[in-house]
CSV table of C-alpha atoms and ligand atoms in Angstrom, one decimal:
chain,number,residue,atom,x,y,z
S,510,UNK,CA,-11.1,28.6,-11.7
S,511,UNK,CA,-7.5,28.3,-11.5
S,512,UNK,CA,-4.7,27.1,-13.6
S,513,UNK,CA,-3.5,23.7,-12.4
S,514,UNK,CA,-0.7,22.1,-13.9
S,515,UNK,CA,-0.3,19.1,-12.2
S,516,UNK,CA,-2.0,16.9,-9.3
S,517,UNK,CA,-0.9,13.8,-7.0
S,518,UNK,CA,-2.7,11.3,-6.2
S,519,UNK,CA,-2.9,8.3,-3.4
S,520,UNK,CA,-4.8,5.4,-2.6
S,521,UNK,CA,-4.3,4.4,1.0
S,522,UNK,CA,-5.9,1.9,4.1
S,523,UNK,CA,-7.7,-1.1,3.3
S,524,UNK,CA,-8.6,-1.2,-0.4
S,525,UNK,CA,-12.3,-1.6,-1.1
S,526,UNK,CA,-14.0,-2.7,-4.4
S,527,UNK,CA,-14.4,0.6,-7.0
S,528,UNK,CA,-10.6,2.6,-6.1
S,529,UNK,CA,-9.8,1.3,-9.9
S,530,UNK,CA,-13.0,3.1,-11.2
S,531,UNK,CA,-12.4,6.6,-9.1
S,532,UNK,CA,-8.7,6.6,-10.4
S,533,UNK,CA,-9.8,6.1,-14.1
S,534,UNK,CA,-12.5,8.6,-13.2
S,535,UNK,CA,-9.7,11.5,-11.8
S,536,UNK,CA,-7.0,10.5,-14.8
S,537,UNK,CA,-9.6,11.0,-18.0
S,538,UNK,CA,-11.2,14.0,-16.5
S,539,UNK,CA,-8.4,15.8,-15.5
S,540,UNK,CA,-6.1,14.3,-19.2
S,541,UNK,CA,-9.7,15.9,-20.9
S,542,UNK,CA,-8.7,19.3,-18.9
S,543,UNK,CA,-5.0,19.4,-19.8
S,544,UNK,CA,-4.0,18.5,-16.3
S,545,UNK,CA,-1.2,15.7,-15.4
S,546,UNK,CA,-2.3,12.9,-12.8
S,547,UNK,CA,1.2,11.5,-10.9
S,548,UNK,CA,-0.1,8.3,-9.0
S,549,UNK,CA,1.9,7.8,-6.3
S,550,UNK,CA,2.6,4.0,-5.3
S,551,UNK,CA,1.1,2.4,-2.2
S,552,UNK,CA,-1.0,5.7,-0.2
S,553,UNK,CA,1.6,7.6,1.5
S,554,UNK,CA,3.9,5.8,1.5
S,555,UNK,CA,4.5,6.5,-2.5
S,556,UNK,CA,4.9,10.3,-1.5
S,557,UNK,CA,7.1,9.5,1.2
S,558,UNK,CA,9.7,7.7,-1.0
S,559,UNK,CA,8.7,10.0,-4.1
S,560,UNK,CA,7.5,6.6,-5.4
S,561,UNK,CA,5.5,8.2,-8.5
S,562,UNK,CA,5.1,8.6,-12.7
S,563,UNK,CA,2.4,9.9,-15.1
S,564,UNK,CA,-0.5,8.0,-15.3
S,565,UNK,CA,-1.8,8.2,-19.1
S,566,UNK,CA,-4.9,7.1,-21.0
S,567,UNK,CA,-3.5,3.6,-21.1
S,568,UNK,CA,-2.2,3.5,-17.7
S,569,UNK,CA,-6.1,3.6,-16.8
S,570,UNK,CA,-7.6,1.4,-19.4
S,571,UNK,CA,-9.9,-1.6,-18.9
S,572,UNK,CA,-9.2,-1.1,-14.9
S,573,UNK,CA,-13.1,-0.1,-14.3
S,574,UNK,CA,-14.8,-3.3,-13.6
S,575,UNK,CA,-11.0,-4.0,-11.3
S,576,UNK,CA,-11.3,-4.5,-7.8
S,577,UNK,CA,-8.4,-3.2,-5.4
S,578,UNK,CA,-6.1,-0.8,-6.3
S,579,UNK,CA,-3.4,-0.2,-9.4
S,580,UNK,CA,-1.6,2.1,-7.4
S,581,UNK,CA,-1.3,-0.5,-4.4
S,582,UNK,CA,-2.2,0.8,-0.5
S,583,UNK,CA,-0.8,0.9,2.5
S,584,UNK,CA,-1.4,1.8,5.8
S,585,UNK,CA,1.2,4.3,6.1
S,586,UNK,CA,1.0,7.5,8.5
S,587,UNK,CA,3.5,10.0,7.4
S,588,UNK,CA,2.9,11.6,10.9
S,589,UNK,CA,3.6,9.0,13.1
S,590,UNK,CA,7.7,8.7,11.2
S,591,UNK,CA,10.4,11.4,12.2
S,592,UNK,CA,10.2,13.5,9.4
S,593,UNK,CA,8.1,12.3,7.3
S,594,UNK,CA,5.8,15.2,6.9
S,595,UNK,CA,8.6,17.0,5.7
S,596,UNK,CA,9.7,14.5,3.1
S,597,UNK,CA,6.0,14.3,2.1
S,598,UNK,CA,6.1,17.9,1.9
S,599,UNK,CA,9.3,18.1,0.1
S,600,UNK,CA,8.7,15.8,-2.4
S,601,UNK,CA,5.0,17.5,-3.4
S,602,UNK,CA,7.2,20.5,-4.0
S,603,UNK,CA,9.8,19.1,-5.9
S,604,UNK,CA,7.3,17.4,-8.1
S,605,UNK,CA,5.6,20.7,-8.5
S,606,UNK,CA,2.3,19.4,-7.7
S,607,UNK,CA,-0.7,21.6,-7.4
S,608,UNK,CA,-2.7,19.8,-5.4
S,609,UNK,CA,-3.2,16.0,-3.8
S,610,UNK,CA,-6.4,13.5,-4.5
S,611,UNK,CA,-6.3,11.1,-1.7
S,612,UNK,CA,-8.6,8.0,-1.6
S,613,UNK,CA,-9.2,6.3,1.4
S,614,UNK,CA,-10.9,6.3,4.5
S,615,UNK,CA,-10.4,8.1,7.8
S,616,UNK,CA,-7.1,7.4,8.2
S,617,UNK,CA,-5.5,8.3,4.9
S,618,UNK,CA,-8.0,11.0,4.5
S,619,UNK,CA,-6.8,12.3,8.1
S,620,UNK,CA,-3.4,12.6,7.0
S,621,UNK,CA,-4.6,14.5,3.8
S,622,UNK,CA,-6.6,16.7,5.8
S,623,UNK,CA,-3.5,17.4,8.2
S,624,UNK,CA,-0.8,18.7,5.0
S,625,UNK,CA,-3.2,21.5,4.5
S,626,UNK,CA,-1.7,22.8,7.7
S,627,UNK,CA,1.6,22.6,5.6
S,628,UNK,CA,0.0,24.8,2.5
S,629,UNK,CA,-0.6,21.3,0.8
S,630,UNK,CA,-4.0,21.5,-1.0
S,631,UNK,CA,-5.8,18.1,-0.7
S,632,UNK,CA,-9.3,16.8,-1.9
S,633,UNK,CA,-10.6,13.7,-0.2
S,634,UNK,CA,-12.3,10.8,-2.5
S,635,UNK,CA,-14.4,8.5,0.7
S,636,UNK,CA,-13.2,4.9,-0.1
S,637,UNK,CA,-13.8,1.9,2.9
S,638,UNK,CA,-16.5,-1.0,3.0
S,639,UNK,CA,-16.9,0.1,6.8
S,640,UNK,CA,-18.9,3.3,5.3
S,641,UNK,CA,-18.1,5.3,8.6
S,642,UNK,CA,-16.7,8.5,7.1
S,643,UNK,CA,-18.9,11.0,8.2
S,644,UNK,CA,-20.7,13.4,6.0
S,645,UNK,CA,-21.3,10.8,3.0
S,646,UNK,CA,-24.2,8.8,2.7
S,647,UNK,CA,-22.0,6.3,1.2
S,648,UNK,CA,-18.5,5.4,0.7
S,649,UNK,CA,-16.9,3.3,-2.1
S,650,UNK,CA,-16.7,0.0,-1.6
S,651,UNK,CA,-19.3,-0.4,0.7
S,652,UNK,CA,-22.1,-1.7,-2.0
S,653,UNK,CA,-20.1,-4.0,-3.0
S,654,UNK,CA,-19.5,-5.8,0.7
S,655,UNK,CA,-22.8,-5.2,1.1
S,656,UNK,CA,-23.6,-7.5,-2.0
S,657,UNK,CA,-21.4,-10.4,-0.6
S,658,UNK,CA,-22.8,-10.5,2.8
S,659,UNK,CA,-25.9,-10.7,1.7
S,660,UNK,CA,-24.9,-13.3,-1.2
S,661,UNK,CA,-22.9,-15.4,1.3
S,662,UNK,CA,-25.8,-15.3,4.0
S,663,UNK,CA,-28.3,-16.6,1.3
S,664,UNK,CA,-25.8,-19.3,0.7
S,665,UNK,CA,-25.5,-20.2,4.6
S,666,UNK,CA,-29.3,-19.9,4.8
S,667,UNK,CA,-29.7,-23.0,2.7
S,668,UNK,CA,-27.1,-25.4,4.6
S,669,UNK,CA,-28.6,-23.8,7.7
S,670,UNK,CA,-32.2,-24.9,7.0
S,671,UNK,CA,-31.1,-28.7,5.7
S,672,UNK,CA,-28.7,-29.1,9.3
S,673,UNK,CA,-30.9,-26.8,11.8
S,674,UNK,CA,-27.9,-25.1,12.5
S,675,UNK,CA,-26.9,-21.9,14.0
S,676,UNK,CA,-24.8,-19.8,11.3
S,677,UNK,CA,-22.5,-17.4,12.3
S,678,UNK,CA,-21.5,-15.0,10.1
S,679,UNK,CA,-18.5,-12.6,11.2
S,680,UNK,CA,-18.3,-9.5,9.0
S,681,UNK,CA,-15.4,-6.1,9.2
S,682,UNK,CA,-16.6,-2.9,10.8
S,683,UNK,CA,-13.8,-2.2,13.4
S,684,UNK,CA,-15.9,0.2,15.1
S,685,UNK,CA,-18.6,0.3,12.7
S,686,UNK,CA,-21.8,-1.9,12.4
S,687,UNK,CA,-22.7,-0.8,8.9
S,688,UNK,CA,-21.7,-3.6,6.7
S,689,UNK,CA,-23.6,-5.9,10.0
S,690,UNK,CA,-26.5,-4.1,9.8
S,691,UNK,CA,-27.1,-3.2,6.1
S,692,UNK,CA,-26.1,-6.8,5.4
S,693,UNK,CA,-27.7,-8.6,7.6
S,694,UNK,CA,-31.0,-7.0,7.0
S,695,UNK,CA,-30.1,-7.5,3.2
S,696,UNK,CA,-29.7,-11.2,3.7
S,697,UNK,CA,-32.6,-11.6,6.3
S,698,UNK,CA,-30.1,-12.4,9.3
S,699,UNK,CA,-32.5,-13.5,12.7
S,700,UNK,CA,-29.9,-11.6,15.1
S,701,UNK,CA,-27.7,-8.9,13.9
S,702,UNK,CA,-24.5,-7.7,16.6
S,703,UNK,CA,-22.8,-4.5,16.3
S,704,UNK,CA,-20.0,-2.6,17.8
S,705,UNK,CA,-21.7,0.8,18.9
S,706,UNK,CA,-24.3,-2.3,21.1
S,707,UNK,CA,-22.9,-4.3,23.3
S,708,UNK,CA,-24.7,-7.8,23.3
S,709,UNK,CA,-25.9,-10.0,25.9
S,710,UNK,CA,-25.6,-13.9,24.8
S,711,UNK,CA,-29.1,-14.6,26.9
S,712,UNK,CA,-31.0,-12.6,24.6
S,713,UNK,CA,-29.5,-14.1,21.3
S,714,UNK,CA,-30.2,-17.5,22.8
S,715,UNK,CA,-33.8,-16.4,23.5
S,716,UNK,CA,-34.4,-15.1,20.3
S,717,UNK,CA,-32.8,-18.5,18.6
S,718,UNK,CA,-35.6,-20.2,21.1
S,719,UNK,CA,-38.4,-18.0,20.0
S,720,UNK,CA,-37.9,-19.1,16.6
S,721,UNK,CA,-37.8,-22.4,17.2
S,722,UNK,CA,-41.4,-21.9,18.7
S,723,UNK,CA,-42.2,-20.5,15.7
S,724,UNK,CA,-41.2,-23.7,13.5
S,725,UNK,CA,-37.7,-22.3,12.5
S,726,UNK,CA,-34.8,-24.4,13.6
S,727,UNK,CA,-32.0,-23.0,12.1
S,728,UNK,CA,-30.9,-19.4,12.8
S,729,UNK,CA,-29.1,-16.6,10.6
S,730,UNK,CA,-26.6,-14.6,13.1
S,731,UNK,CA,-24.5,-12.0,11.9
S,732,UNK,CA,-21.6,-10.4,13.7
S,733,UNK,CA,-19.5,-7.5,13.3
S,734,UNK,CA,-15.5,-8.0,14.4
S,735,UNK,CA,-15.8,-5.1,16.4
S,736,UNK,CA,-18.8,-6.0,18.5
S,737,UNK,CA,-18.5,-7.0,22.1
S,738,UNK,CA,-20.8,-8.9,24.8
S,739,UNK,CA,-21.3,-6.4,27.6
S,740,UNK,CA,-20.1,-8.9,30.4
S,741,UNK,CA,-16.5,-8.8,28.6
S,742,UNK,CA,-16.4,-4.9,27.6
S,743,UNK,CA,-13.8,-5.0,25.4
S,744,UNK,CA,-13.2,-6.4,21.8
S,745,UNK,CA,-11.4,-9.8,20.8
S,746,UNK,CA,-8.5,-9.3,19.0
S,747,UNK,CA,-5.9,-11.7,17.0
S,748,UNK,CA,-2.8,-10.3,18.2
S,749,UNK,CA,-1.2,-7.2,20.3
S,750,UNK,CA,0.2,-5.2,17.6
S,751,UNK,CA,-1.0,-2.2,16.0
S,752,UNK,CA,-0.6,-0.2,12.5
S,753,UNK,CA,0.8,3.4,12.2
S,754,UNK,CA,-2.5,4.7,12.8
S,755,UNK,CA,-2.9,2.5,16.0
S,756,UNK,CA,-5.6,0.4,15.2
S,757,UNK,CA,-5.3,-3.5,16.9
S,758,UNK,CA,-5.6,-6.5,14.6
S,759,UNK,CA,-9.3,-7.6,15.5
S,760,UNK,CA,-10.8,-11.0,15.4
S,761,UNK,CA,-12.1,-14.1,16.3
S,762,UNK,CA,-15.9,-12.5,18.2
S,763,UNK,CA,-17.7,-14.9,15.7
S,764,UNK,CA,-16.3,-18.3,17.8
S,765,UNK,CA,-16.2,-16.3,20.6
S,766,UNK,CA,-19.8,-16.3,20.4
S,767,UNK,CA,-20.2,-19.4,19.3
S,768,UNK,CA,-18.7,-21.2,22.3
S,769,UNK,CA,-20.5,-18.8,24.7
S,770,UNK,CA,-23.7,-19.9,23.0
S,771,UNK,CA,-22.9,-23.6,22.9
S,772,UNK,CA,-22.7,-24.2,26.5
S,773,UNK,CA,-26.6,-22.6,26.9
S,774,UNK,CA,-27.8,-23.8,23.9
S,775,UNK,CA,-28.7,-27.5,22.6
S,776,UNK,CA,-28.1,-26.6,18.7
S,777,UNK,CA,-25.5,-27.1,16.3
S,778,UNK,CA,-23.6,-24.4,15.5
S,779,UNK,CA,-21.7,-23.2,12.9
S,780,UNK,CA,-19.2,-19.9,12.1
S,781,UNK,CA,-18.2,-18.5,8.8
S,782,UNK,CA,-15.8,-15.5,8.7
S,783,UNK,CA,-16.1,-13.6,5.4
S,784,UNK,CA,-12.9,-11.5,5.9
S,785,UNK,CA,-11.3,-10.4,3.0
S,786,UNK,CA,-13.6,-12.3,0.4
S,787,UNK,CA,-16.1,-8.7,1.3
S,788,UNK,CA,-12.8,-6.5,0.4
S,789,UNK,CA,-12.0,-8.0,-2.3
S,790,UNK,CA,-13.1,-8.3,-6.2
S,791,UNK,CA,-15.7,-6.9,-9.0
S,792,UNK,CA,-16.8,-3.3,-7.7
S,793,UNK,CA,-21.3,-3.2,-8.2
S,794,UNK,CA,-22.8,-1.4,-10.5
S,795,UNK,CA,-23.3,1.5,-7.8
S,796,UNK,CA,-19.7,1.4,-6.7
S,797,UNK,CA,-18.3,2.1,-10.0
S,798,UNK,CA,-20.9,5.1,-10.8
S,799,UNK,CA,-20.1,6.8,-7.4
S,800,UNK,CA,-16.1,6.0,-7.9
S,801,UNK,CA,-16.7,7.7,-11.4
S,802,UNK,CA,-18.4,10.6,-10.2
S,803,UNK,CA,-16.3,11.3,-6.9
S,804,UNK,CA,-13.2,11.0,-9.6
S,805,UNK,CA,-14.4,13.3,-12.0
S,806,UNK,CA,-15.5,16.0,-9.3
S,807,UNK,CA,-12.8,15.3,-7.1
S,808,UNK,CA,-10.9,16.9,-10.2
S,809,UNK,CA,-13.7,20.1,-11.0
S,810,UNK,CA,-12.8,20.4,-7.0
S,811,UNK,CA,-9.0,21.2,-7.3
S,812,UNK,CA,-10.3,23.6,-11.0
S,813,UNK,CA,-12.5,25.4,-8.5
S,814,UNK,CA,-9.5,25.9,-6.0
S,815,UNK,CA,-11.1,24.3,-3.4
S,816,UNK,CA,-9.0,22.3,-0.6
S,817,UNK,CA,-9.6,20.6,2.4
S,818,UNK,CA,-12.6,18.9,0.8
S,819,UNK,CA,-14.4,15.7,0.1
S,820,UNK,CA,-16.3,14.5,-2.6
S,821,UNK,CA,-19.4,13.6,-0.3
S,822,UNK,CA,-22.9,11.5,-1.7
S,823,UNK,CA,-25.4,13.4,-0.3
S,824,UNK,CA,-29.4,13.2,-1.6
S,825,UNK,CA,-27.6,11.3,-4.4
S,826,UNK,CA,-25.5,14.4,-5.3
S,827,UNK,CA,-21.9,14.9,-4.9
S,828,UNK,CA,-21.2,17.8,-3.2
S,829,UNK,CA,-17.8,18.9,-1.5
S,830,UNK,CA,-18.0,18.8,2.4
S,831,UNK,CA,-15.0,20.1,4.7
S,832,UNK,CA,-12.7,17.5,5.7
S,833,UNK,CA,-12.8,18.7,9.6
S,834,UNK,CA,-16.5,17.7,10.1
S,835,UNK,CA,-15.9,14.8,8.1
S,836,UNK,CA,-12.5,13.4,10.7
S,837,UNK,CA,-14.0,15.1,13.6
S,838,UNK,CA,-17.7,13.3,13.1
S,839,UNK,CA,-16.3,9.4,12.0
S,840,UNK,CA,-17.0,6.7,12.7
S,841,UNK,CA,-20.3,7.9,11.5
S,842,UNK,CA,-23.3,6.8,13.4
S,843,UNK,CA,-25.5,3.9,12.6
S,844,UNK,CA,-29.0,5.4,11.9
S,845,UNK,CA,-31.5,5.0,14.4
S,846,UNK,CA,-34.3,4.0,12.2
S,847,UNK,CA,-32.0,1.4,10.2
S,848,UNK,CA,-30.7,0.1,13.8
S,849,UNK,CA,-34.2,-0.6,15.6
S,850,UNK,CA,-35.3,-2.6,12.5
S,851,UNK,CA,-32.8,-5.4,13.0
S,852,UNK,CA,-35.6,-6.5,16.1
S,853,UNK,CA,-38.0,-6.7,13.3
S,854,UNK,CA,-37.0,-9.3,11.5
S,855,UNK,CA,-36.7,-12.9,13.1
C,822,F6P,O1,-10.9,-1.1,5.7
C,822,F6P,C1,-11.3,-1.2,7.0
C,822,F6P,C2,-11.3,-2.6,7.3
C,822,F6P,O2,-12.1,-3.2,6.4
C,822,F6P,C3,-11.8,-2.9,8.8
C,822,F6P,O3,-13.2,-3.2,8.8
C,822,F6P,C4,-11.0,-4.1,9.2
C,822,F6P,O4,-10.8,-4.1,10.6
C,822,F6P,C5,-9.7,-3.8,8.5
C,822,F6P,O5,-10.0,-3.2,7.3
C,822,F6P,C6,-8.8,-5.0,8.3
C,822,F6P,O6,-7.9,-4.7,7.3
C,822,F6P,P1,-6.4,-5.1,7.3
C,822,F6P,O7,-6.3,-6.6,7.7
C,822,F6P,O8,-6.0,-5.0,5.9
C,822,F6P,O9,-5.7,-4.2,8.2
């Protein structure tokens, strides 16, 4: 056990449902140990421009049930700006800060687990619908997308049905097919598309024609925005740019599908994109537990003196797992068993 005085924290990338719950979680536990939380404003950016104050008992109040993030986010990669390391580095100093809780995904969890190089302690809370940081069974956030694809797929089954229509939905997951997968099985989606698979449109057309053999004339299809046909090998993005980190702004697969399939096809079709509506909102009942329980160990963690670590679910415990395996091992696979069942269901 050590003697901490004072910790940072951050909440950085794209926000995910259950961020409000962790950083309630890491405030009382660490006010009930005598230690003072400084939340830094908008991930690293906040440390950057030594954007920060106390967070107190009130600061923190009626925030659980929030979505997004009180602290705002950003996408901001101290490494990637002349000097800002240093001023990152500076500013933990100046603020005599013991330690740094950083919530995010692999990005902002990257840059955490970078300053350690720099004698900065860091302990890694996994927030990011996409669920790809490695080493956790689950991330925050991801529960909670989870619950709106597979609410908003029960919604597009109905219309889909009455119109025998073809429903695309296109869901995030960069490089990911989690949310795709776990929420399209979760909704009952007839054809499920993710990034680590290349598609062919053929098959999804045979498989729509299958069904309508069957007697079904409408059909579920969900997409991921990373996923790609394998004639096209590459993914369809919205514009050239990219963030700090490097990532391009992706979008659009879902129509892109939609017109491929159109021209082989004698259905109506349909496409929904979900977007942020999956990011945003009430955190579930699971996101707020795990939040509250990688808060309040994320805390135990920096009384311990451990650093360089994450606050990882594993067989429903939270454990701390090193930070290398968990940036050197995402995106985290899609499981095998999981994957094959999406050509179950149809
Ligand atoms: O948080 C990750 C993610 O949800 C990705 O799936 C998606 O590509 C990205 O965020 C888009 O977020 P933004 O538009 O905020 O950069």
């Amino acid at each position: 056990m050590i003697n901490l005085k004072k910790i940072g924290l951050v909440t950085g990338g794209g926000d995910s449902p259950g961020i409000n719950a962790a950083i309630r979680a890491v405030v009382r536990k660490a006010m009930s140990e005598g230690i003072e939380i400084m939340g830094f404003k908008n991930g690293w950016a906040g440390l950057l421009e030594n954007d920060g104050r106390t967070l107190n008992r009130q600061d923190v109040s009626g925030i659980l049930p929030v979505g997004g993030t009180m602290l705002g986010s950003s996408r901001t990669n101290p490494f990637s700006i002349e000097g800002g390391a240093e001023q990152v580095i500076e500013n933990f100093n100046d603020n005599d800060l013991d330690a740094i809780i950083a919530i995010g995904g692999d990005d902002t969890l990257g840059v955490a687990h970078k300053l350690k190089d720099h004698g900065v302690k860091t302990i890694g809370i996994p927030q990011t619908i996409d669920n790809d940081l490695a080493e956790t069974e689950y991330s925050i956030g991801f529960d909670s997308a989870l619950t709106q694809v597979s609410k908003s797929l029960d919604r597009l089954h109905t219309t889909a049905s009455s119109h025998h229509r073809v429903m695309i939905l296109e869901v995030m997951g960069r490089d990911s097919g989690w949310i795709a997968l776990l929420g399209g099985l979760a909704g009952g989606a007839d054809v499920i598309l993710v990034p680590e698979e290349p598609f062919d449109v053929s098959e999804i057309k045979k498989r729509i024609k299958e069904r309508e053999a069957a007697g079904k004339f409408f059909s579920l299809v969900v997409i991921a925005e990373g996923a790609a046909p394998s004639e096209l090998d590459q993914q369809i993005t919205r514009d050239s740019g990219t963030d700090s980190f490097g990532h391009v702004k992706l979008g659009g697969i879902g129509h892109y599908l939609s017109d491929q399939l159109d021209a082989i096809l004698n259905m109506p079709i349909r496409v929904t994109t979900l977007a942020y509506l999956q990011r945003g909102g009430e955190p579930t009942a699971f996101d707020r537990l795990l939040a509250t329980r990688c808060g309040v160990s994320a805390v135990e963690f920096c009384i311990d003196g451990k650093n360089d670590v994450m606050t990882a679910l594993k067989a429903n415990r939270v454990q701390p797992v090193s930070m290398e395996k968990v940036i050197s091992n995402s995106p985290k696979e899609l499981e095998d068993h999981l994957l094959r069942m999406k050509d179950l269901f149809y």
